[in-house]
Structures are given as structure tokens and as C-alpha cells.
Amino acid sequence: MPTLILVRHGRSTANTGGVLAGWTPGVTLDERGNAQAAALPGRLAALPIAEVVTSPLQRCQETLQPLLDARPELRAHTDERIGECHYGDWSGRKLAELKDEPLMEVVQAHPSAAAFPGGESMRAMQTRAAEAVREWNARVERDHGSDAVYLMCSHGDIIKSLVADALGLHLDLFQRISVEPCSITAIRYTRLRPFLVRLGDTGDLASLAPREEPPGDEATVGGGAGAP
């Protein structure tokens, strides 16, 4: 079965603004995010990418544009199932104000029980994304062979949930996974089991350096802004 390259979108204006974007329209890449996107074709140059699939949200499509420009033979297929979690009434709100919501404790410690008001549950988010991957695995293998490589550009919580699915981890453990903006995660699927071969690879170790303000013990809903 194919190898899936998961790319989280580049850093966005919502990431740096501390806003939980969700499906809010008009969220674009910031200056650093555009630079991350511009570097993506070089990082992927050695890979024979058979297909490209993207979330419909603007920040993902902007992330992919330099890659598509560099490889005119590719076109992006849009799949809503790998779009961001539907955060409902939380969408567009500051993460700093959401931290005191009782639901945030559930999101952090027991995400399989978390459902966003006016939105969807985190279980539903993981289910739709995993179903999309399984369908695309079959399609890519049928059209390009079992050793094909294809790419999906998606969002932090989606990618973390797919990693948990590949590792056989309960969704309640997915907050232990971290994927920075424009990081690359690779999962090689086989008949018996998936293999996680890259996780959150940015080619940059800056995020491991001590920070003036320690990152704390809570996972950032939506994925966070990455290293300063």
C-alpha cells in the first residue's frame, strides 16, 4: 500500500494571533508561513509524488501552491474530510479565553469525549479523516501501484489524530503528539499495519531550544504556531 506524506499548513495569521481558526474564512499564511511554503518543493524534491490532496481551507491551499507551481503535472484534489475540526462556537475565539472553559479540560485529558458546541466531536473528526486516508490509499494503489507516494495537506489536530490511528493509540492519547506548521509526517501503509516513518519533521531543531516562556503541559488546540 502507498506511503502518505502529511503536511501541516504553514504558519497562519490565526496561529500567531492565538486564535482558534477552525473553518473561519480568510485565514491566510503569515510571512513566515509563506516562507515555509516556498521551501516545501525543495524539501520534497526527491519524492515522486503521485497525487496531492488538500483540505479546502485557504491556508492549506496557499501552502501547496509553490509545490504545484514547481510540479505542473500535479493537481490538487480537495477533500473536506481532511479539513480542520469543526470547532463550532469556539471558532474565531482567542485560545487564551478558551482555556478557562470547562470543556477545555476534557479536550486536554479525554478528547474522545469532547464535542464542541455547535460543532463536531473529536471522535467524528478522527473518523472522517481516517476514512478519507483509507479511501485514498486504495485509489492511489489502484492508479499508481503499491509503492506510490502521495501527499495530503491538512491541519494539526487532523494529522495528530491520523498518527494516533496509525499507531493504534486511543484518541485520548493524541494530545501527546506534536506537529508544527509546515512539518512533514510520513506513514507507510501495508496490508497488516501502518508504519510511522517521520513525525513532525521540519528539518529545523530550533523548537527544541529552551524558551523564555516554557511551553507548559497543555496541548494547543488546533496545533499551535511552532517555534518562535
PDB file of C-alpha atoms in Angstrom:
ATOM      1  CA  MET A   1       0.000   0.000   0.000  1.00  0.00           C
ATOM      2  CA  PRO A   2       1.125   3.617  -0.503  1.00  0.00           C
ATOM      3  CA  THR A   3       3.178   5.944   1.644  1.00  0.00           C
ATOM      4  CA  LEU A   4       1.287   9.008   2.810  1.00  0.00           C
ATOM      5  CA  ILE A   5       3.101  12.326   3.299  1.00  0.00           C
ATOM      6  CA  LEU A   6       1.115  14.541   5.674  1.00  0.00           C
ATOM      7  CA  VAL A   7       1.984  18.241   5.556  1.00  0.00           C
ATOM      8  CA  ARG A   8       0.547  20.605   8.111  1.00  0.00           C
ATOM      9  CA  HIS A   9      -0.160  24.020   6.582  1.00  0.00           C
ATOM     10  CA  GLY A  10       2.384  26.779   7.101  1.00  0.00           C
ATOM     11  CA  ARG A  11       2.125  29.196   9.987  1.00  0.00           C
ATOM     12  CA  SER A  12      -1.057  31.234   9.696  1.00  0.00           C
ATOM     13  CA  THR A  13      -2.294  34.594  10.917  1.00  0.00           C
ATOM     14  CA  ALA A  14      -4.528  32.707  13.355  1.00  0.00           C
ATOM     15  CA  ASN A  15      -1.550  30.775  14.763  1.00  0.00           C
ATOM     16  CA  THR A  16       0.368  33.951  15.541  1.00  0.00           C
ATOM     17  CA  GLY A  17      -2.773  35.716  16.726  1.00  0.00           C
ATOM     18  CA  GLY A  18      -3.575  32.971  19.222  1.00  0.00           C
ATOM     19  CA  VAL A  19      -6.955  32.349  17.598  1.00  0.00           C
ATOM     20  CA  LEU A  20      -8.687  29.002  17.129  1.00  0.00           C
ATOM     21  CA  ALA A  21      -9.445  29.395  13.434  1.00  0.00           C
ATOM     22  CA  GLY A  22     -11.413  26.262  12.618  1.00  0.00           C
ATOM     23  CA  TRP A  23     -13.305  26.863   9.379  1.00  0.00           C
ATOM     24  CA  THR A  24     -13.305  30.671   9.747  1.00  0.00           C
ATOM     25  CA  PRO A  25     -12.824  32.101   6.235  1.00  0.00           C
ATOM     26  CA  GLY A  26      -9.979  34.420   5.294  1.00  0.00           C
ATOM     27  CA  VAL A  27      -7.266  32.859   7.474  1.00  0.00           C
ATOM     28  CA  THR A  28      -4.072  33.105   5.422  1.00  0.00           C
ATOM     29  CA  LEU A  29      -0.411  32.258   5.848  1.00  0.00           C
ATOM     30  CA  ASP A  30       1.672  34.889   7.594  1.00  0.00           C
ATOM     31  CA  GLU A  31       5.117  35.958   6.354  1.00  0.00           C
ATOM     32  CA  ARG A  32       6.858  33.016   7.944  1.00  0.00           C
ATOM     33  CA  GLY A  33       4.174  30.643   6.685  1.00  0.00           C
ATOM     34  CA  ASN A  34       4.730  31.857   3.129  1.00  0.00           C
ATOM     35  CA  ALA A  35       8.473  31.249   3.525  1.00  0.00           C
ATOM     36  CA  GLN A  36       7.767  27.750   4.838  1.00  0.00           C
ATOM     37  CA  ALA A  37       5.545  27.058   1.846  1.00  0.00           C
ATOM     38  CA  ALA A  38       8.198  28.356  -0.550  1.00  0.00           C
ATOM     39  CA  ALA A  39      10.715  25.903   0.909  1.00  0.00           C
ATOM     40  CA  LEU A  40       8.387  22.922   0.590  1.00  0.00           C
ATOM     41  CA  PRO A  41       9.217  21.999  -3.056  1.00  0.00           C
ATOM     42  CA  GLY A  42      12.904  21.701  -2.198  1.00  0.00           C
ATOM     43  CA  ARG A  43      12.223  19.571   0.864  1.00  0.00           C
ATOM     44  CA  LEU A  44      10.096  17.200  -1.234  1.00  0.00           C
ATOM     45  CA  ALA A  45      12.270  17.250  -4.359  1.00  0.00           C
ATOM     46  CA  ALA A  46      13.440  13.643  -4.028  1.00  0.00           C
ATOM     47  CA  LEU A  47       9.925  12.219  -3.733  1.00  0.00           C
ATOM     48  CA  PRO A  48       7.941  11.029  -6.769  1.00  0.00           C
ATOM     49  CA  ILE A  49       4.570  12.327  -5.597  1.00  0.00           C
ATOM     50  CA  ALA A  50       1.716  10.570  -7.372  1.00  0.00           C
ATOM     51  CA  GLU A  51      -1.249  12.574  -6.049  1.00  0.00           C
ATOM     52  CA  VAL A  52      -1.881  15.672  -3.950  1.00  0.00           C
ATOM     53  CA  VAL A  53      -4.925  16.021  -1.688  1.00  0.00           C
ATOM     54  CA  THR A  54      -5.771  19.120   0.321  1.00  0.00           C
ATOM     55  CA  SER A  55      -8.129  20.499   2.891  1.00  0.00           C
ATOM     56  CA  PRO A  56     -10.420  23.093   1.300  1.00  0.00           C
ATOM     57  CA  LEU A  57      -9.222  25.797   3.679  1.00  0.00           C
ATOM     58  CA  GLN A  58      -7.192  28.680   2.288  1.00  0.00           C
ATOM     59  CA  ARG A  59      -4.124  28.212   4.493  1.00  0.00           C
ATOM     60  CA  CYS A  60      -3.632  24.675   3.157  1.00  0.00           C
ATOM     61  CA  GLN A  61      -4.104  25.692  -0.453  1.00  0.00           C
ATOM     62  CA  GLU A  62      -1.607  28.534  -0.037  1.00  0.00           C
ATOM     63  CA  THR A  63       0.880  26.096   1.479  1.00  0.00           C
ATOM     64  CA  LEU A  64       0.626  23.812  -1.551  1.00  0.00           C
ATOM     65  CA  GLN A  65       0.790  26.472  -4.255  1.00  0.00           C
ATOM     66  CA  PRO A  66       4.610  26.626  -4.538  1.00  0.00           C
ATOM     67  CA  LEU A  67       4.734  22.841  -4.828  1.00  0.00           C
ATOM     68  CA  LEU A  68       2.071  22.838  -7.542  1.00  0.00           C
ATOM     69  CA  ASP A  69       3.894  25.622  -9.372  1.00  0.00           C
ATOM     70  CA  ALA A  70       7.103  23.586  -9.262  1.00  0.00           C
ATOM     71  CA  ARG A  71       5.361  20.422 -10.450  1.00  0.00           C
ATOM     72  CA  PRO A  72       2.804  21.432 -13.080  1.00  0.00           C
ATOM     73  CA  GLU A  73       1.978  17.779 -13.738  1.00  0.00           C
ATOM     74  CA  LEU A  74       0.262  17.628 -10.335  1.00  0.00           C
ATOM     75  CA  ARG A  75      -3.145  19.000  -9.448  1.00  0.00           C
ATOM     76  CA  ALA A  76      -4.658  19.194  -6.001  1.00  0.00           C
ATOM     77  CA  HIS A  77      -7.769  17.206  -5.126  1.00  0.00           C
ATOM     78  CA  THR A  78      -9.861  18.884  -2.430  1.00  0.00           C
ATOM     79  CA  ASP A  79     -11.318  16.628   0.264  1.00  0.00           C
ATOM     80  CA  GLU A  80     -13.425  18.167   3.015  1.00  0.00           C
ATOM     81  CA  ARG A  81     -12.857  15.134   5.228  1.00  0.00           C
ATOM     82  CA  ILE A  82      -9.299  16.298   5.942  1.00  0.00           C
ATOM     83  CA  GLY A  83     -10.449  19.840   6.674  1.00  0.00           C
ATOM     84  CA  GLU A  84      -9.964  21.289  10.145  1.00  0.00           C
ATOM     85  CA  CYS A  85     -12.062  20.135  13.079  1.00  0.00           C
ATOM     86  CA  HIS A  86     -15.408  21.931  13.187  1.00  0.00           C
ATOM     87  CA  TYR A  87     -14.958  23.842  16.436  1.00  0.00           C
ATOM     88  CA  GLY A  88     -18.422  25.383  16.195  1.00  0.00           C
ATOM     89  CA  ASP A  89     -18.979  28.218  18.670  1.00  0.00           C
ATOM     90  CA  TRP A  90     -15.304  28.138  19.603  1.00  0.00           C
ATOM     91  CA  SER A  91     -14.210  29.098  16.091  1.00  0.00           C
ATOM     92  CA  GLY A  92     -12.584  32.514  15.846  1.00  0.00           C
ATOM     93  CA  ARG A  93     -12.138  32.834  19.623  1.00  0.00           C
ATOM     94  CA  LYS A  94      -8.869  33.515  21.409  1.00  0.00           C
ATOM     95  CA  LEU A  95      -7.211  30.437  22.868  1.00  0.00           C
ATOM     96  CA  ALA A  96      -6.347  32.461  25.971  1.00  0.00           C
ATOM     97  CA  GLU A  97     -10.037  32.940  26.776  1.00  0.00           C
ATOM     98  CA  LEU A  98     -10.941  29.338  25.928  1.00  0.00           C
ATOM     99  CA  LYS A  99      -8.516  27.884  28.459  1.00  0.00           C
ATOM    100  CA  ASP A 100     -10.977  28.586  31.292  1.00  0.00           C
ATOM    101  CA  GLU A 101     -13.870  26.814  29.567  1.00  0.00           C
ATOM    102  CA  PRO A 102     -14.762  23.556  31.394  1.00  0.00           C
ATOM    103  CA  LEU A 103     -14.713  21.741  28.050  1.00  0.00           C
ATOM    104  CA  MET A 104     -11.007  22.551  27.604  1.00  0.00           C
ATOM    105  CA  GLU A 105     -10.093  20.145  30.386  1.00  0.00           C
ATOM    106  CA  VAL A 106     -11.984  17.417  28.543  1.00  0.00           C
ATOM    107  CA  VAL A 107     -10.248  18.324  25.264  1.00  0.00           C
ATOM    108  CA  GLN A 108      -6.890  18.001  27.009  1.00  0.00           C
ATOM    109  CA  ALA A 109      -7.435  14.867  29.097  1.00  0.00           C
ATOM    110  CA  HIS A 110     -10.305  12.968  27.491  1.00  0.00           C
ATOM    111  CA  PRO A 111     -10.648  14.166  23.884  1.00  0.00           C
ATOM    112  CA  SER A 112     -12.650  11.111  22.840  1.00  0.00           C
ATOM    113  CA  ALA A 113     -15.488  12.566  24.948  1.00  0.00           C
ATOM    114  CA  ALA A 114     -15.107  16.140  23.663  1.00  0.00           C
ATOM    115  CA  ALA A 115     -17.751  17.637  21.401  1.00  0.00           C
ATOM    116  CA  PHE A 116     -17.572  21.327  20.508  1.00  0.00           C
ATOM    117  CA  PRO A 117     -20.769  23.365  20.971  1.00  0.00           C
ATOM    118  CA  GLY A 118     -22.309  23.924  17.568  1.00  0.00           C
ATOM    119  CA  GLY A 119     -19.523  21.846  16.006  1.00  0.00           C
ATOM    120  CA  GLU A 120     -18.392  18.234  15.931  1.00  0.00           C
ATOM    121  CA  SER A 121     -16.822  15.756  18.292  1.00  0.00           C
ATOM    122  CA  MET A 122     -13.144  14.922  18.139  1.00  0.00           C
ATOM    123  CA  ARG A 123     -14.076  11.279  17.538  1.00  0.00           C
ATOM    124  CA  ALA A 124     -16.058  12.304  14.456  1.00  0.00           C
ATOM    125  CA  MET A 125     -13.090  14.374  13.267  1.00  0.00           C
ATOM    126  CA  GLN A 126     -10.737  11.403  13.533  1.00  0.00           C
ATOM    127  CA  THR A 127     -13.222   9.005  11.916  1.00  0.00           C
ATOM    128  CA  ARG A 128     -13.799  11.137   8.814  1.00  0.00           C
ATOM    129  CA  ALA A 129     -10.082  11.790   8.341  1.00  0.00           C
ATOM    130  CA  ALA A 130      -9.147   8.121   8.741  1.00  0.00           C
ATOM    131  CA  GLU A 131     -11.879   7.103   6.286  1.00  0.00           C
ATOM    132  CA  ALA A 132     -10.505   9.613   3.773  1.00  0.00           C
ATOM    133  CA  VAL A 133      -6.990   8.177   4.114  1.00  0.00           C
ATOM    134  CA  ARG A 134      -8.196   4.610   3.658  1.00  0.00           C
ATOM    135  CA  GLU A 135     -10.144   5.544   0.527  1.00  0.00           C
ATOM    136  CA  TRP A 136      -7.203   7.498  -0.907  1.00  0.00           C
ATOM    137  CA  ASN A 137      -4.827   4.624  -0.113  1.00  0.00           C
ATOM    138  CA  ALA A 138      -6.969   2.315  -2.227  1.00  0.00           C
ATOM    139  CA  ARG A 139      -7.311   4.857  -5.028  1.00  0.00           C
ATOM    140  CA  VAL A 140      -3.604   5.662  -5.176  1.00  0.00           C
ATOM    141  CA  GLU A 141      -2.617   1.987  -5.094  1.00  0.00           C
ATOM    142  CA  ARG A 142      -5.096   1.219  -7.883  1.00  0.00           C
ATOM    143  CA  ASP A 143      -3.917   4.077 -10.105  1.00  0.00           C
ATOM    144  CA  HIS A 144      -0.195   4.255  -9.284  1.00  0.00           C
ATOM    145  CA  GLY A 145       0.866   0.988  -7.683  1.00  0.00           C
ATOM    146  CA  SER A 146       1.561  -0.280  -4.187  1.00  0.00           C
ATOM    147  CA  ASP A 147       4.857   1.607  -3.802  1.00  0.00           C
ATOM    148  CA  ALA A 148       3.382   5.018  -4.675  1.00  0.00           C
ATOM    149  CA  VAL A 149       3.845   8.140  -2.544  1.00  0.00           C
ATOM    150  CA  TYR A 150       1.093  10.723  -2.185  1.00  0.00           C
ATOM    151  CA  LEU A 151       0.627  13.893  -0.155  1.00  0.00           C
ATOM    152  CA  MET A 152      -2.115  15.402   1.970  1.00  0.00           C
ATOM    153  CA  CYS A 153      -2.028  18.975   3.286  1.00  0.00           C
ATOM    154  CA  SER A 154      -4.130  19.288   6.415  1.00  0.00           C
ATOM    155  CA  HIS A 155      -4.275  20.644   9.968  1.00  0.00           C
ATOM    156  CA  GLY A 156      -2.664  19.956  13.328  1.00  0.00           C
ATOM    157  CA  ASP A 157      -5.480  18.101  15.081  1.00  0.00           C
ATOM    158  CA  ILE A 158      -6.307  16.118  11.946  1.00  0.00           C
ATOM    159  CA  ILE A 159      -2.699  14.979  11.484  1.00  0.00           C
ATOM    160  CA  LYS A 160      -2.305  14.124  15.168  1.00  0.00           C
ATOM    161  CA  SER A 161      -5.474  12.024  15.038  1.00  0.00           C
ATOM    162  CA  LEU A 162      -4.206  10.180  11.941  1.00  0.00           C
ATOM    163  CA  VAL A 163      -0.892   9.448  13.665  1.00  0.00           C
ATOM    164  CA  ALA A 164      -2.780   8.078  16.662  1.00  0.00           C
ATOM    165  CA  ASP A 165      -4.865   5.923  14.330  1.00  0.00           C
ATOM    166  CA  ALA A 166      -1.738   4.593  12.594  1.00  0.00           C
ATOM    167  CA  LEU A 167      -0.054   3.767  15.896  1.00  0.00           C
ATOM    168  CA  GLY A 168      -3.144   2.121  17.365  1.00  0.00           C
ATOM    169  CA  LEU A 169      -3.302   4.762  20.094  1.00  0.00           C
ATOM    170  CA  HIS A 170      -6.559   5.659  21.771  1.00  0.00           C
ATOM    171  CA  LEU A 171      -7.695   9.146  20.805  1.00  0.00           C
ATOM    172  CA  ASP A 172      -7.311  10.154  24.457  1.00  0.00           C
ATOM    173  CA  LEU A 173      -3.528   9.944  23.932  1.00  0.00           C
ATOM    174  CA  PHE A 174      -3.344  12.062  20.789  1.00  0.00           C
ATOM    175  CA  GLN A 175      -2.563  15.263  22.683  1.00  0.00           C
ATOM    176  CA  ARG A 176       0.869  13.752  23.377  1.00  0.00           C
ATOM    177  CA  ILE A 177       1.698  14.176  19.675  1.00  0.00           C
ATOM    178  CA  SER A 178       3.097  17.441  18.292  1.00  0.00           C
ATOM    179  CA  VAL A 179       3.223  18.601  14.664  1.00  0.00           C
ATOM    180  CA  GLU A 180       4.493  22.106  13.914  1.00  0.00           C
ATOM    181  CA  PRO A 181       3.447  24.324  10.993  1.00  0.00           C
ATOM    182  CA  CYS A 182       4.667  23.009   7.632  1.00  0.00           C
ATOM    183  CA  SER A 183       6.066  19.896   9.282  1.00  0.00           C
ATOM    184  CA  ILE A 184       6.133  16.603   7.403  1.00  0.00           C
ATOM    185  CA  THR A 185       4.767  13.381   8.841  1.00  0.00           C
ATOM    186  CA  ALA A 186       5.025  10.162   6.833  1.00  0.00           C
ATOM    187  CA  ILE A 187       3.057   6.958   7.273  1.00  0.00           C
ATOM    188  CA  ARG A 188       3.787   3.867   5.199  1.00  0.00           C
ATOM    189  CA  TYR A 189       0.737   1.648   4.978  1.00  0.00           C
ATOM    190  CA  THR A 190       0.984  -2.109   4.498  1.00  0.00           C
ATOM    191  CA  ARG A 191      -1.536  -4.951   4.367  1.00  0.00           C
ATOM    192  CA  LEU A 192      -1.046  -5.763   8.061  1.00  0.00           C
ATOM    193  CA  ARG A 193      -0.143  -2.478   9.731  1.00  0.00           C
ATOM    194  CA  PRO A 194       0.960   1.135   9.172  1.00  0.00           C
ATOM    195  CA  PHE A 195       4.491   2.279   9.967  1.00  0.00           C
ATOM    196  CA  LEU A 196       5.134   5.817  11.206  1.00  0.00           C
ATOM    197  CA  VAL A 197       8.401   6.750   9.473  1.00  0.00           C
ATOM    198  CA  ARG A 198       8.502  10.527  10.084  1.00  0.00           C
ATOM    199  CA  LEU A 199       6.747  12.658  12.683  1.00  0.00           C
ATOM    200  CA  GLY A 200       6.551  16.450  12.617  1.00  0.00           C
ATOM    201  CA  ASP A 201       9.809  16.795  10.670  1.00  0.00           C
ATOM    202  CA  THR A 202      10.646  20.429   9.941  1.00  0.00           C
ATOM    203  CA  GLY A 203      14.357  19.931   9.266  1.00  0.00           C
ATOM    204  CA  ASP A 204      14.858  22.526  11.991  1.00  0.00           C
ATOM    205  CA  LEU A 205      15.751  21.798  15.617  1.00  0.00           C
ATOM    206  CA  ALA A 206      15.006  25.336  16.842  1.00  0.00           C
ATOM    207  CA  SER A 207      11.806  24.214  18.522  1.00  0.00           C
ATOM    208  CA  LEU A 208      13.868  22.039  20.899  1.00  0.00           C
ATOM    209  CA  ALA A 209      15.796  25.004  22.319  1.00  0.00           C
ATOM    210  CA  PRO A 210      14.781  26.394  25.727  1.00  0.00           C
ATOM    211  CA  ARG A 211      12.253  29.208  25.501  1.00  0.00           C
ATOM    212  CA  GLU A 212      11.837  32.340  27.566  1.00  0.00           C
ATOM    213  CA  GLU A 213       8.355  31.080  28.451  1.00  0.00           C
ATOM    214  CA  PRO A 214       8.200  27.280  28.882  1.00  0.00           C
ATOM    215  CA  PRO A 215       5.539  25.682  26.652  1.00  0.00           C
ATOM    216  CA  GLY A 216       3.625  24.199  29.599  1.00  0.00           C
ATOM    217  CA  ASP A 217       1.862  20.868  29.848  1.00  0.00           C
ATOM    218  CA  GLU A 218      -1.269  21.521  27.786  1.00  0.00           C
ATOM    219  CA  ALA A 219      -1.584  20.789  24.078  1.00  0.00           C
ATOM    220  CA  THR A 220      -2.576  23.719  21.886  1.00  0.00           C
ATOM    221  CA  VAL A 221      -5.965  23.048  20.330  1.00  0.00           C
ATOM    222  CA  GLY A 222      -5.582  23.363  16.567  1.00  0.00           C
ATOM    223  CA  GLY A 223      -1.843  22.711  16.662  1.00  0.00           C
ATOM    224  CA  GLY A 224      -0.062  25.899  17.776  1.00  0.00           C
ATOM    225  CA  ALA A 225       2.278  28.289  15.993  1.00  0.00           C
ATOM    226  CA  GLY A 226       5.531  26.309  16.285  1.00  0.00           C
ATOM    227  CA  ALA A 227       8.930  27.607  17.318  1.00  0.00           C
ATOM    228  CA  PRO A 228       9.222  31.377  17.848  1.00  0.00           C
TER     229      PRO A 228
END
